[in-house]
Structures are given as C-alpha cells and as structure tokens.
Short mmCIF file of C-alpha atoms in Angstrom, two decimals:
data_model
loop_
_atom_site.label_atom_id
_atom_site.label_comp_id
_atom_site.label_asym_id
_atom_site.label_seq_id
_atom_site.Cartn_x
_atom_site.Cartn_y
_atom_site.Cartn_z
CA UNK E 124 -11.28 -19.92 4.96
CA UNK E 125 -9.10 -19.20 1.94
CA UNK E 126 -11.20 -21.57 -0.16
CA UNK E 127 -14.45 -19.94 0.98
CA UNK E 128 -13.00 -16.47 0.46
CA UNK E 129 -12.04 -17.41 -3.09
CA UNK E 130 -15.50 -18.78 -3.87
CA UNK E 131 -17.05 -15.51 -2.71
CA UNK E 132 -14.55 -12.98 -4.07
CA UNK E 133 -12.19 -14.62 -6.66
CA UNK E 134 -9.23 -13.48 -4.57
CA UNK E 135 -6.85 -16.36 -5.42
CA UNK E 136 -4.84 -17.40 -8.45
CA UNK E 137 -2.75 -20.42 -7.49
CA UNK E 138 -4.20 -22.73 -4.82
CA UNK E 139 -1.41 -24.56 -2.98
CA UNK E 140 -3.38 -26.39 -0.30
CA UNK E 141 -1.81 -29.82 -0.96
CA UNK E 142 1.76 -28.56 -0.63
CA UNK E 143 0.69 -26.45 2.35
CA UNK E 144 -0.56 -29.56 4.16
CA UNK E 145 2.75 -31.31 3.41
CA UNK E 146 4.58 -28.30 4.75
CA UNK E 147 2.43 -28.28 7.90
CA UNK E 148 3.24 -31.95 8.45
CA UNK E 149 6.95 -31.22 8.14
CA UNK E 150 6.67 -28.39 10.67
CA UNK E 151 4.74 -30.58 13.10
CA UNK E 152 7.42 -33.26 12.85
CA UNK E 153 10.17 -30.70 13.36
CA UNK E 154 8.50 -29.41 16.52
CA UNK E 155 7.92 -32.93 17.84
CA UNK E 156 11.52 -33.98 17.21
CA UNK E 157 13.34 -30.85 18.38
CA UNK E 158 10.91 -29.25 20.78
CA UNK E 159 11.48 -25.96 18.96
CA UNK E 160 9.69 -24.01 16.30
CA UNK E 161 11.40 -23.36 12.99
CA UNK E 162 10.93 -19.61 13.39
CA UNK E 163 8.55 -16.86 14.46
CA UNK E 164 6.07 -17.72 11.68
CA UNK E 165 6.05 -21.45 12.48
CA UNK E 166 2.90 -22.98 10.99
CA UNK E 167 1.25 -19.68 10.08
CA UNK E 168 -0.53 -19.61 6.69
CA UNK E 169 0.93 -16.70 4.73
CA UNK E 170 -0.16 -15.67 1.22
CA UNK E 171 1.78 -13.86 -1.47
CA UNK E 172 0.71 -11.74 -4.41
CA UNK E 173 0.76 -13.52 -7.78
CA UNK E 174 3.75 -11.43 -8.82
CA UNK E 175 6.16 -13.42 -6.61
CA UNK E 176 7.82 -16.53 -8.03
CA UNK E 177 7.23 -19.86 -6.32
CA UNK E 178 9.18 -22.76 -7.80
CA UNK E 179 7.01 -24.87 -10.11
CA UNK E 180 4.05 -22.43 -9.97
CA UNK E 181 2.85 -19.87 -12.53
CA UNK E 182 3.12 -16.11 -12.07
CA UNK E 183 0.83 -15.05 -14.88
CA UNK E 184 0.08 -11.61 -13.37
CA UNK E 185 -3.29 -11.66 -15.11
CA UNK E 186 -1.86 -12.00 -18.63
CA UNK E 187 -2.95 -15.10 -20.53
CA UNK E 188 0.30 -15.31 -22.50
CA UNK E 189 2.17 -15.94 -19.24
CA UNK E 190 -0.06 -18.79 -18.08
CA UNK E 191 1.47 -22.28 -17.86
CA UNK E 192 5.02 -20.98 -17.49
CA UNK E 193 6.01 -22.15 -14.00
CA UNK E 194 8.82 -20.39 -12.17
CA UNK E 195 12.21 -22.04 -11.86
CA UNK E 196 13.05 -20.59 -8.44
CA UNK E 197 11.46 -18.95 -5.43
CA UNK E 198 11.41 -15.22 -4.91
CA UNK E 199 13.74 -14.21 -2.09
CA UNK E 200 10.76 -13.04 0.01
CA UNK E 201 9.24 -16.53 -0.32
CA UNK E 202 12.46 -18.20 0.86
CA UNK E 203 12.67 -15.72 3.74
CA UNK E 204 9.13 -16.48 4.90
CA UNK E 205 9.69 -20.23 4.61
CA UNK E 206 12.89 -19.98 6.64
CA UNK E 207 10.85 -18.29 9.38
CA UNK E 208 8.43 -21.23 9.44
CA UNK E 209 5.62 -19.90 7.26
CA UNK E 210 3.23 -22.07 5.28
CA UNK E 211 2.64 -20.55 1.81
CA UNK E 212 -0.84 -21.79 0.99
CA UNK E 213 -1.86 -19.64 -2.00
CA UNK E 214 -1.07 -16.82 -4.38
CA UNK E 215 -3.50 -13.95 -4.75
CA UNK E 216 -5.28 -12.28 -7.63
CA UNK E 217 -4.14 -9.11 -9.38
CA UNK E 218 -5.24 -6.88 -12.27
CA UNK E 219 -4.02 -7.63 -15.76
CA UNK E 220 -0.34 -6.53 -15.83
CA UNK E 221 -0.64 -5.27 -12.19
CA UNK E 222 -0.94 -1.73 -13.56
CA UNK E 223 -4.51 -1.07 -12.45
CA UNK E 224 -6.20 0.01 -9.25
CA UNK E 225 -9.05 -2.48 -9.61
CA UNK E 226 -8.10 -6.17 -9.57
CA UNK E 227 -9.58 -7.97 -12.57
CA UNK E 228 -8.12 -10.06 -15.38
CA UNK E 229 -9.28 -12.44 -18.11
CA UNK E 230 -7.88 -15.57 -16.41
CA UNK E 231 -9.12 -15.53 -12.84
CA UNK E 232 -11.84 -12.89 -13.03
CA UNK E 233 -12.60 -9.92 -10.82
CA UNK E 234 -11.70 -9.63 -7.14
CA UNK E 235 -14.76 -8.49 -5.17
CA UNK E 236 -14.79 -6.42 -2.01
CA UNK E 237 -16.26 -8.68 0.72
CA UNK E 238 -17.87 -5.70 2.47
CA UNK E 239 -19.97 -4.93 -0.60
CA UNK E 240 -19.41 -7.34 -3.47
CA UNK E 241 -21.79 -5.58 -5.83
CA UNK E 242 -20.66 -1.99 -5.47
CA UNK E 243 -17.29 -1.20 -3.85
CA UNK E 244 -13.94 -1.76 -5.53
CA UNK E 245 -11.52 -4.23 -3.94
CA UNK E 246 -8.63 -2.02 -5.02
CA UNK E 247 -5.43 -2.93 -6.80
CA UNK E 248 -3.03 -4.09 -7.64
CA UNK E 249 -2.75 -6.15 -4.42
CA UNK E 250 -6.53 -6.50 -4.32
CA UNK E 251 -6.67 -10.27 -3.90
CA UNK E 252 -4.13 -10.12 -1.09
CA UNK E 253 -6.05 -7.50 0.86
CA UNK E 254 -9.38 -9.29 0.42
CA UNK E 255 -7.94 -12.61 1.61
CA UNK E 256 -6.40 -11.03 4.71
CA UNK E 257 -9.59 -9.08 5.43
CA UNK E 258 -11.57 -12.35 5.29
CA UNK E 259 -9.04 -14.07 7.58
CA UNK E 260 -8.07 -16.52 4.86
CA UNK E 261 -4.45 -15.62 5.55
CA UNK E 262 -2.73 -14.38 8.68
CA UNK E 263 -0.86 -11.77 6.67
CA UNK E 264 0.25 -11.30 3.10
CA UNK E 265 2.85 -9.76 0.83
CA UNK E 266 2.03 -7.15 -1.79
CA UNK E 267 3.84 -4.63 -3.94
CA UNK E 268 3.33 -0.89 -4.22
CA UNK E 269 4.38 1.41 -7.05
CA UNK E 270 1.44 3.80 -7.08
CA UNK E 271 -0.46 2.77 -3.98
CA UNK E 272 -0.96 -0.95 -4.62
CA UNK E 273 -0.49 -1.99 -0.97
CA UNK E 274 -2.10 1.07 0.61
CA UNK E 275 -5.20 1.39 -1.59
CA UNK E 276 -6.39 -2.24 -1.17
CA UNK E 277 -5.69 -2.02 2.57
CA UNK E 278 -7.81 1.13 2.76
CA UNK E 279 -10.82 -0.18 0.83
CA UNK E 280 -10.86 -3.55 2.65
CA UNK E 281 -10.65 -2.09 6.16
CA UNK E 282 -7.17 -3.34 7.14
CA UNK E 283 -3.60 -2.01 7.37
CA UNK E 284 -0.54 -2.05 5.14
CA UNK E 285 2.79 -0.33 4.80
CA UNK E 286 4.99 0.64 1.87
CA UNK E 287 8.62 0.76 3.00
CA UNK E 288 11.29 2.72 1.18
CA UNK E 289 12.78 1.44 -2.06
CA UNK E 290 15.01 -1.57 -1.57
CA UNK E 291 14.19 -2.17 2.10
CA UNK E 292 12.59 -5.52 1.19
CA UNK E 293 13.98 -7.54 -1.70
CA UNK E 294 12.11 -7.60 -5.00
CA UNK E 295 14.31 -10.42 -6.30
CA UNK E 296 12.01 -12.94 -7.97
CA UNK E 297 9.24 -10.42 -8.60
CA UNK E 298 7.64 -10.23 -12.05
CA UNK E 299 5.17 -7.85 -13.66
CA UNK E 300 5.29 -9.31 -17.15
CA UNK E 301 7.66 -6.66 -18.39
CA UNK E 302 11.24 -7.12 -19.60
CA UNK E 303 13.90 -7.64 -16.93
CA UNK E 304 14.83 -4.38 -15.18
CA UNK E 305 12.10 -2.47 -17.03
CA UNK E 306 10.72 -1.39 -13.65
CA UNK E 307 13.88 0.60 -13.03
CA UNK E 308 12.96 2.85 -15.96
CA UNK E 309 10.23 4.56 -13.98
CA UNK E 310 9.02 4.22 -10.41
CA UNK E 311 10.31 1.04 -8.78
CA UNK E 312 7.89 -1.23 -6.95
CA UNK E 313 8.30 -1.54 -3.19
CA UNK E 314 7.47 -4.82 -1.46
CA UNK E 315 5.31 -4.42 1.63
CA UNK E 316 3.07 -6.34 4.05
CA UNK E 317 -0.72 -6.30 4.35
CA UNK E 318 -2.27 -7.34 7.67
CA UNK E 319 -5.16 -6.84 10.06
CA UNK E 320 -3.25 -4.97 12.79
CA UNK E 321 -0.11 -2.90 13.18
CA UNK E 322 1.26 -5.57 15.54
CA UNK E 323 1.15 -8.01 12.63
CA UNK E 324 3.06 -5.54 10.46
CA UNK E 325 5.77 -5.34 13.12
CA UNK E 326 6.10 -9.13 13.24
CA UNK E 327 6.48 -9.22 9.47
CA UNK E 328 9.16 -6.53 9.46
CA UNK E 329 11.09 -8.29 12.21
CA UNK E 330 11.12 -11.45 10.10
CA UNK E 331 12.38 -9.46 7.12
CA UNK E 332 15.25 -7.93 9.07
CA UNK E 333 16.24 -11.28 10.56
CA UNK E 334 16.22 -12.74 7.04
CA UNK E 335 19.31 -10.62 6.20
CA UNK E 336 18.26 -10.17 2.59
CA UNK E 337 21.18 -7.82 1.95
CA UNK E 338 23.51 -10.83 2.04
CA UNK E 339 21.79 -12.31 -1.04
CA UNK E 340 20.39 -9.35 -2.98
CA UNK E 341 22.71 -6.40 -3.71
CA UNK E 342 19.68 -4.20 -4.38
CA UNK E 343 18.56 -4.37 -0.73
CA UNK E 344 19.28 -1.13 1.13
CA UNK E 345 19.28 -2.36 4.70
CA UNK E 346 21.56 -3.66 7.41
CA UNK E 347 21.31 -5.35 10.78
CA UNK E 348 19.13 -3.31 13.12
CA UNK E 349 17.49 -1.18 10.41
CA UNK E 350 14.07 -2.10 11.80
CA UNK E 351 14.50 -3.31 15.39
CA UNK E 352 17.17 -0.78 16.35
CA UNK E 353 16.12 2.46 14.73
CA UNK E 354 18.92 4.99 14.26
CA UNK E 355 16.53 7.85 15.01
CA UNK E 356 17.18 9.21 18.53
CA UNK E 357 13.67 10.72 18.64
CA UNK E 358 12.15 7.26 18.81
CA UNK E 359 10.09 5.72 20.16
CA UNK E 360 7.46 8.29 19.29
CA UNK E 361 5.26 6.97 22.07
CA UNK E 362 7.59 8.56 24.63
CA UNK E 363 6.54 11.96 23.33
CA UNK E 364 2.99 11.33 24.45
CA UNK E 365 4.26 11.60 28.02
CA UNK E 366 7.23 13.91 27.53
CA UNK E 367 7.45 17.70 27.72
CA UNK E 368 8.09 18.01 23.99
CA UNK E 369 4.87 17.06 22.16
CA UNK E 370 4.63 14.77 19.18
CA UNK E 371 4.50 17.03 16.11
CA UNK E 372 2.16 15.73 13.40
CA UNK E 373 1.91 17.42 10.02
CA UNK E 374 -1.57 17.47 8.49
CA UNK E 375 -1.60 17.49 4.68
CA UNK E 376 -5.29 17.90 3.71
CA UNK E 377 -4.89 17.29 -0.03
CA UNK E 378 -2.34 16.84 -2.80
CA UNK E 379 -3.12 20.32 -4.11
CA UNK E 380 -4.40 18.89 -7.41
CA UNK E 381 -7.59 16.99 -6.58
CA UNK E 382 -9.96 18.40 -3.94
CA UNK E 383 -11.07 15.81 -1.36
CA UNK E 384 -14.78 14.98 -1.42
CA UNK E 385 -16.75 15.89 1.74
CA UNK E 386 -16.56 12.44 3.41
CA UNK E 387 -12.76 12.45 3.13
CA UNK E 388 -12.47 15.98 4.47
CA UNK E 389 -14.94 15.15 7.27
CA UNK E 390 -12.98 12.07 8.37
CA UNK E 391 -9.72 14.00 8.51
CA UNK E 392 -11.45 16.82 10.41
CA UNK E 393 -12.86 14.37 12.96
CA UNK E 394 -9.44 12.83 13.43
CA UNK E 395 -7.71 16.16 13.99
CA UNK E 396 -10.46 17.26 16.39
CA UNK E 397 -10.02 14.08 18.40
CA UNK E 398 -6.26 14.55 18.54
CA UNK E 399 -6.62 18.19 19.62
CA UNK E 400 -9.32 17.51 22.21
CA UNK E 401 -7.85 14.51 23.98
CA UNK E 402 -4.11 14.99 23.43
CA UNK E 403 -3.66 18.76 23.24
CA UNK E 404 -0.64 18.71 25.59
CA UNK E 405 1.15 15.74 24.02
CA UNK E 406 0.36 16.17 20.32
CA UNK E 407 0.78 19.32 18.25
CA UNK E 408 -0.80 19.49 14.80
CA UNK E 409 1.00 21.41 12.07
CA UNK E 410 -0.97 22.30 8.89
CA UNK E 411 0.97 21.60 5.68
CA UNK E 412 0.07 23.52 2.51
CA UNK E 413 0.57 21.31 -0.57
CA UNK E 414 1.01 24.27 -2.91
CA UNK E 415 3.30 26.42 -0.77
CA UNK E 416 5.58 23.47 0.04
CA UNK E 417 5.73 22.29 -3.58
CA UNK E 418 4.09 18.93 -2.83
CA UNK E 419 1.47 19.54 -5.53
CA UNK E 420 4.16 18.99 -8.18
CA UNK E 421 4.47 15.33 -7.18
CA UNK E 422 1.56 13.88 -9.14
CA UNK E 423 2.44 15.20 -12.58
CA UNK E 424 6.07 14.17 -12.16
CA UNK E 425 5.13 10.68 -10.96
CA UNK E 426 2.87 10.25 -13.99
CA UNK E 427 5.79 11.02 -16.30
CA UNK E 428 7.78 8.20 -14.71
CA UNK E 429 4.88 5.79 -15.20
CA UNK E 430 4.99 6.31 -18.97
CA UNK E 431 8.78 6.48 -19.41
CA UNK E 432 9.22 2.86 -20.57
CA UNK E 433 6.54 3.18 -23.27
CA UNK E 434 4.65 -0.12 -22.59
CA UNK E 435 5.50 -1.60 -26.01
CA UNK E 436 6.57 -5.01 -24.68
CA UNK E 437 3.63 -5.27 -22.30
CA UNK E 438 1.02 -4.41 -24.92
CA UNK E 439 2.64 -6.80 -27.40
CA UNK E 440 2.48 -9.57 -24.79
CA UNK E 441 -1.19 -8.93 -24.09
CA UNK E 442 -2.15 -8.70 -27.77
CA UNK E 443 -0.24 -11.90 -28.62
CA UNK E 444 -3.24 -13.95 -27.47
CA UNK E 445 -5.81 -11.40 -28.65
CA UNK E 446 -7.05 -10.83 -25.12
CA UNK E 447 -8.72 -7.48 -24.47
CA UNK E 448 -7.54 -4.92 -21.98
CA UNK E 449 -9.49 -4.82 -18.74
CA UNK E 450 -11.94 -1.91 -18.28
CA UNK E 451 -9.69 0.10 -15.97
CA UNK E 452 -6.73 -0.10 -18.38
CA UNK E 453 -8.60 0.25 -21.66
CA UNK E 454 -8.80 4.06 -21.65
CA UNK E 455 -5.43 4.51 -19.93
CA UNK E 456 -2.79 2.13 -21.29
CA UNK E 457 -1.37 3.30 -24.60
CA UNK E 458 1.88 2.54 -26.36
CA UNK E 459 4.17 5.54 -26.46
CA UNK E 460 7.73 6.07 -27.63
CA UNK E 461 10.06 5.25 -24.73
CA UNK E 462 11.73 8.21 -23.09
CA UNK E 463 15.04 9.18 -24.60
CA UNK E 464 18.12 8.99 -22.40
CA UNK E 465 18.25 12.76 -22.11
CA UNK E 466 14.55 13.00 -21.28
CA UNK E 467 14.87 10.35 -18.58
CA UNK E 468 17.94 12.10 -17.19
CA UNK E 469 15.89 15.29 -16.95
CA UNK E 470 13.12 13.44 -15.11
CA UNK E 471 15.62 12.08 -12.60
CA UNK E 472 17.02 15.57 -12.08
CA UNK E 473 13.52 16.95 -11.43
CA UNK E 474 12.78 14.13 -8.98
CA UNK E 475 16.04 14.71 -7.10
CA UNK E 476 15.33 18.44 -6.88
CA UNK E 477 11.78 17.84 -5.61
CA UNK E 478 12.97 15.31 -3.02
CA UNK E 479 15.47 17.84 -1.71
CA UNK E 480 12.93 20.68 -1.71
CA UNK E 481 10.27 18.72 0.18
CA UNK E 482 12.70 17.46 2.80
CA UNK E 483 13.14 21.10 3.70
CA UNK E 484 9.67 22.58 3.16
CA UNK E 485 7.73 19.73 4.81
CA UNK E 486 10.04 18.04 7.31
CA UNK E 487 12.75 20.48 8.34
CA UNK E 488 10.89 23.80 8.19
CA UNK E 489 7.95 22.38 10.18
CA UNK E 490 10.00 20.14 12.49
CA UNK E 491 7.40 17.36 12.26
CA UNK E 492 7.78 13.75 13.40
CA UNK E 493 5.21 12.20 11.05
CA UNK E 494 2.82 13.33 8.33
CA UNK E 495 -0.88 12.41 8.02
CA UNK E 496 -2.91 12.77 4.83
CA UNK E 497 -5.83 11.09 2.99
CA UNK E 498 -5.29 7.91 0.99
CA UNK E 499 -7.41 9.33 -1.83
CA UNK E 500 -9.63 12.33 -2.55
CA UNK E 501 -12.72 10.11 -2.53
CA UNK E 502 -14.23 7.35 -0.36
CA UNK E 503 -14.21 3.72 -1.52
CA UNK E 504 -15.56 4.19 -5.08
CA UNK E 505 -17.71 1.93 -7.24
CA UNK E 506 -16.04 -0.94 -9.11
CA UNK E 507 -13.57 0.42 -11.70
CA UNK E 508 -14.17 3.90 -10.29
CA UNK E 509 -10.82 4.64 -8.64
CA UNK E 510 -9.65 8.04 -9.81
CA UNK E 511 -6.64 10.00 -8.55
CA UNK E 512 -3.44 8.17 -7.63
CA UNK E 513 -1.46 11.28 -6.69
CA UNK E 514 -2.13 10.91 -2.97
CA UNK E 515 -0.25 7.58 -2.94
CA UNK E 516 2.16 7.66 -5.89
CA UNK E 517 3.82 10.79 -4.48
CA UNK E 518 5.42 8.80 -1.67
CA UNK E 519 6.88 6.26 -4.11
CA UNK E 520 8.33 9.12 -6.15
CA UNK E 521 9.75 10.74 -3.00
CA UNK E 522 10.79 7.39 -1.49
CA UNK E 523 9.12 8.09 1.87
CA UNK E 524 7.70 5.18 3.88
CA UNK E 525 3.92 5.33 4.08
CA UNK E 526 1.28 3.19 5.75
CA UNK E 527 -2.49 3.06 5.96
CA UNK E 528 -4.47 2.89 9.20
CA UNK E 529 -8.25 2.76 9.55
CA UNK E 530 -10.05 5.71 11.19
CA UNK E 531 -13.69 4.60 10.98
CA UNK E 532 -16.41 4.52 8.33
CA UNK E 533 -18.24 7.02 6.17
CA UNK E 534 -21.25 8.29 8.12
CA UNK E 535 -24.68 9.19 6.86
CA UNK E 536 -24.12 12.80 7.88
CA UNK E 537 -21.07 12.91 5.60
CA UNK E 538 -23.14 12.44 2.46
CA UNK E 539 -26.52 13.97 3.24
CA UNK E 540 -27.71 17.54 3.09
CA UNK E 541 -26.37 20.38 0.99
CA UNK E 542 -22.75 19.36 0.85
CA UNK E 543 -21.64 20.61 -2.53
CA UNK E 544 -18.05 21.07 -3.64
CA UNK E 545 -16.69 24.58 -3.29
CA UNK E 546 -14.28 26.36 -5.62
CA UNK E 547 -13.40 26.00 -9.25
CA UNK E 548 -12.45 22.71 -10.86
CA UNK E 549 -8.65 22.58 -10.69
CA UNK E 550 -8.09 20.36 -13.69
CA UNK E 551 -8.92 17.05 -15.35
CA UNK E 552 -8.20 14.90 -12.28
CA UNK E 553 -10.31 17.17 -10.09
CA UNK E 554 -13.13 17.18 -12.63
CA UNK E 555 -13.29 13.38 -12.78
CA UNK E 556 -13.13 13.19 -8.98
CA UNK E 557 -16.12 15.53 -8.62
CA UNK E 558 -18.18 13.14 -10.75
CA UNK E 559 -17.82 10.67 -7.87
CA UNK E 560 -19.86 13.15 -5.80
CA UNK E 561 -22.92 12.73 -8.01
CA UNK E 562 -26.05 12.60 -5.86
CA UNK E 563 -26.96 9.11 -7.04
CA UNK E 564 -23.59 7.78 -5.76
CA UNK E 565 -23.44 9.42 -2.33
CA UNK E 566 -25.62 7.06 -0.33
CA UNK E 567 -23.51 4.15 -1.56
CA UNK E 568 -20.49 5.42 0.36
CA UNK E 569 -22.17 5.11 3.76
CA UNK E 570 -20.57 2.39 5.87
CA UNK E 571 -17.48 2.08 3.69
CA UNK E 572 -14.06 2.03 5.39
CA UNK E 573 -12.22 5.30 5.87
CA UNK E 574 -8.48 5.44 6.39
CA UNK E 575 -5.57 7.86 6.40
CA UNK E 576 -1.94 7.57 5.42
CA UNK E 577 0.81 7.92 8.00
CA UNK E 578 4.08 8.97 6.38
CA UNK E 579 7.62 9.06 7.70
CA UNK E 580 10.73 10.81 6.37
CA UNK E 581 13.05 8.80 4.11
CA UNK E 582 14.71 5.85 5.80
CA UNK E 583 12.40 5.96 8.83
CA UNK E 584 10.10 2.96 8.34
CA UNK E 585 10.04 2.33 12.07
CA UNK E 586 8.92 5.90 12.73
CA UNK E 587 6.16 5.52 10.14
CA UNK E 588 4.98 2.31 11.82
CA UNK E 589 5.08 3.87 15.29
CA UNK E 590 2.96 6.74 13.99
CA UNK E 591 0.44 4.20 12.71
CA UNK E 592 0.48 2.42 16.05
CA UNK E 593 -0.08 5.63 18.00
CA UNK E 594 -2.93 6.68 15.73
CA UNK E 595 -4.50 3.25 16.01
CA UNK E 596 -4.48 3.54 19.81
CA UNK E 597 -5.67 7.13 19.90
CA UNK E 598 -8.75 6.49 17.80
CA UNK E 599 -9.51 3.14 19.42
CA UNK E 600 -9.30 1.10 16.23
CA UNK E 601 -6.46 -1.16 17.42
CA UNK E 602 -6.53 -4.53 19.10
CA UNK E 603 -5.58 -5.44 22.65
CA UNK E 604 -2.00 -4.53 23.53
CA UNK E 605 0.39 -7.20 22.33
CA UNK E 606 -2.11 -9.14 20.24
CA UNK E 607 -0.70 -10.42 17.01
CA UNK E 608 -1.86 -12.39 14.03
CA UNK E 609 -4.32 -15.21 14.51
CA UNK E 610 -6.94 -16.88 12.38
#
C-alpha cells in the first residue's frame, strides 16, 4: 500500500522496504522463540517524517544540498518505536526546508491529496505523513508541528492528529536543515502523532510514555504517568456526560484577525447545534471572544518568532546548489537580520505576558474544560493556496496541546446561493483569505474534509485527547469502541 500510495501521491522520500522485511523476520522469530511480542507495536508498519534521523539514511528535508548525507544515529523517537516492536518501513515527504504549508520540494516532487489530486492541497509540513496514513500505507505516523504542521495535514486528508505541549515528546535527532539549536530561537517544533482514529493516538501516546524518554533526553518535560495517569482530578471528561456538572466547552469562532469563510462558520454552527440539541443537559457551550480575551494578539506575535533567526543559514544552504525556492516559500521566505538579544528578550516577555493573560481570560474566567475552534478560516484550499496560519500557530506560541478531529465535509448548501462575506476587511491576512471565496473556487470545496481543533490547557494532553474522543463519538465520526490501528 505504501508503494502504491507513493506512485499516486509522491508521499515518500526514503523507501525502506528491504530493511522492513528483515525487521519483520526478526520479530516473527522473536515471537516464535519466546511466545511473546516485543511490545505493543509488534510488527506494525510505522512511518516517520523525513525530518527524523534513521541511521544510514538521508534526512534531506527537501533541500538538495542535504541529499546523500546519511545520519549517523537514530532519532530518539525512532529508537522508542523500535523498542515497542514497530517496523519502520519508510520516511515521508515534506516541503523544502519544512517551512511551508504545502508539501513540495525539488528532490521528491509534490505530495498530492488522494481525495482530489488535481485541486486540493495535501498540507504541510507533514503532508507526506498524513497522505500515507490516510491511504492506509502506514498504521500511524510521526510528524512535527511548529505552525500547524501536524494538524493542517490531518485536517485536509480527513484524519486525526495531535500536537502535544513543548518537550512532551523528544525532538532529539530531529533536523530541519538549520544550524543546531536554531529552532530554539523562535517557536520550537513539537513532535506529534498522525493517525486514522483517536484510539490510535492513545496507543501512540502510551508507547511514548512507556519509552521513558526523559531518562535519555534532558529536554523532555514528562515523567511516569504524565499520559496514563493524568494529574487532573476533573478527568476523565467522559464522566461529565453523565454527571450533574456538565462538560463546559469553550467555542472560539475565529482568531479575531481573519474572518472564517461561510463553509467554516457553517460547520462550526452545525457542530454547536448538534451539541446543544442532543447533549443540552451534559454539555454547556461557552462563547469565547477572541478580541475581548486578547487571543487575537497571538498571530502577530507568533509571526515575529518565526522570523527571529533571520533564515540566513537556510537560504545559503538552498542557494548553494542553485535550486529555486518552492512556490509557497518564494514570496514569503526572505533573509532578515537576526533579532538582537534585547529584541528577542522583549519577544519572550510579550509571550509570557500573553500566556498568563489568556490562562485567565479564556480558561479561568470561563471555567471551561476544553476549547473548540476552526483549524483555518477557509476549507481545504487549492494547491499552494493555504493562507492564514494564526488559527494553529497560536497554540504553539501559547504551548497548549491541540488536536484535530473530523466533523464532516463541506456541503453544497455551504457554497451556493448569496453567501457573501459581511463586514470590512480586517487586514492583509483577511483580504487574502476572502480571495479564497471567489465564485469560481466555491464549488471546488464541496466534498472536502472539514475538521475542528480541540484544545486543552497547558500540560493537559490527556484532557485534549479526551475532548477529541468525546467529540468524535458525539458526531458519529469515530470507529467502533475499542478499535485500534489496522491496515
């Protein structure tokens, strides 16, 4: 299936089928000799994003200058998966430099969305990973997320994914082509799983906890029981669906900067109506105003972190072989002077102040258990058409766990008739987003996946996942109770 998926969508970079067959033989022998599996992932084909080192294999991250430079060691996440019995059978395609939201590079080509290979984006930067999982060429996969790179591909390919908090899963052995530790001068990438169901996400997170990464990587902010034994006494959230005190869900309709297009607003409205109609005694919806709470300040601040390092090394690396920038990066990636120490200190101070403010104005003042919001202000856009990243990058800036769960598809009624955008254009991001509502584009959205983000407060990955699970059950998008990954 992985081979067929790659022929149709260019979703792979490194094909490791020969070593995977050797690994499968070893696992079969182990089971025959001991009568026991090696771990909970015994024999399961698992893929990883090209950014993760595998000993003896390239991690070119879509940059030709990095081709034919095999890694010396495995990433810690790779060793953890192998210890649990996984078979790593391939690495998946990414955009050039992994800094784009459409996955294309000059080495392996463009990743195509299998639901509509000629029109819809496959997302980025974990686009190859999401496509492979969606096509059942991998049971589950590992991506990274610094601006939405797990959540956006999961959304556009009709599957699920979760971005944990910073440092929950080790990034040791992760490369983006930049200088060592350059990612710390900005927003740090979070490692997260991509899968077909929330049950699969739970299995992955259990493996991660049992891998005890904190004993090897000092950057890991976790300890025994951080996932399986949540410290939050309000959990499990599912008990609130039967208890006297209802589950309190905050509804954030926009980021306050870019107005959602009608199909996005319609999907969120349908979801809230369903929750209110069928669960009015067990779920209480709390509207969250992005401007009044201060959430609307997140996007501009996140963008300043993205440009803090200046991109000089990255652009020099790309230009060293005279390769052109990909279309999504060409108008966006520019070399700038790196932020001065005092400027970066000021950015950190602003981030800390915003984190503190929003803990109060969103979580404490509203006494909510989880937060629901769109993944983007537009449906799945045309190839290279992804616009605003503020709906996803905000939760990396704030370091809140966030996952994506499917809520249906764009309907014909969402795009037909006199459904024009109301109100004045709020700014450049909003203006570009409204161009995606051009009449000639609308019909192309029909049938595309529609998803929402489920967000938890900082340090509450399990709560975030339980919110996803509850939503999946409520809207009937989930699988049979207890079903986990299978090909």
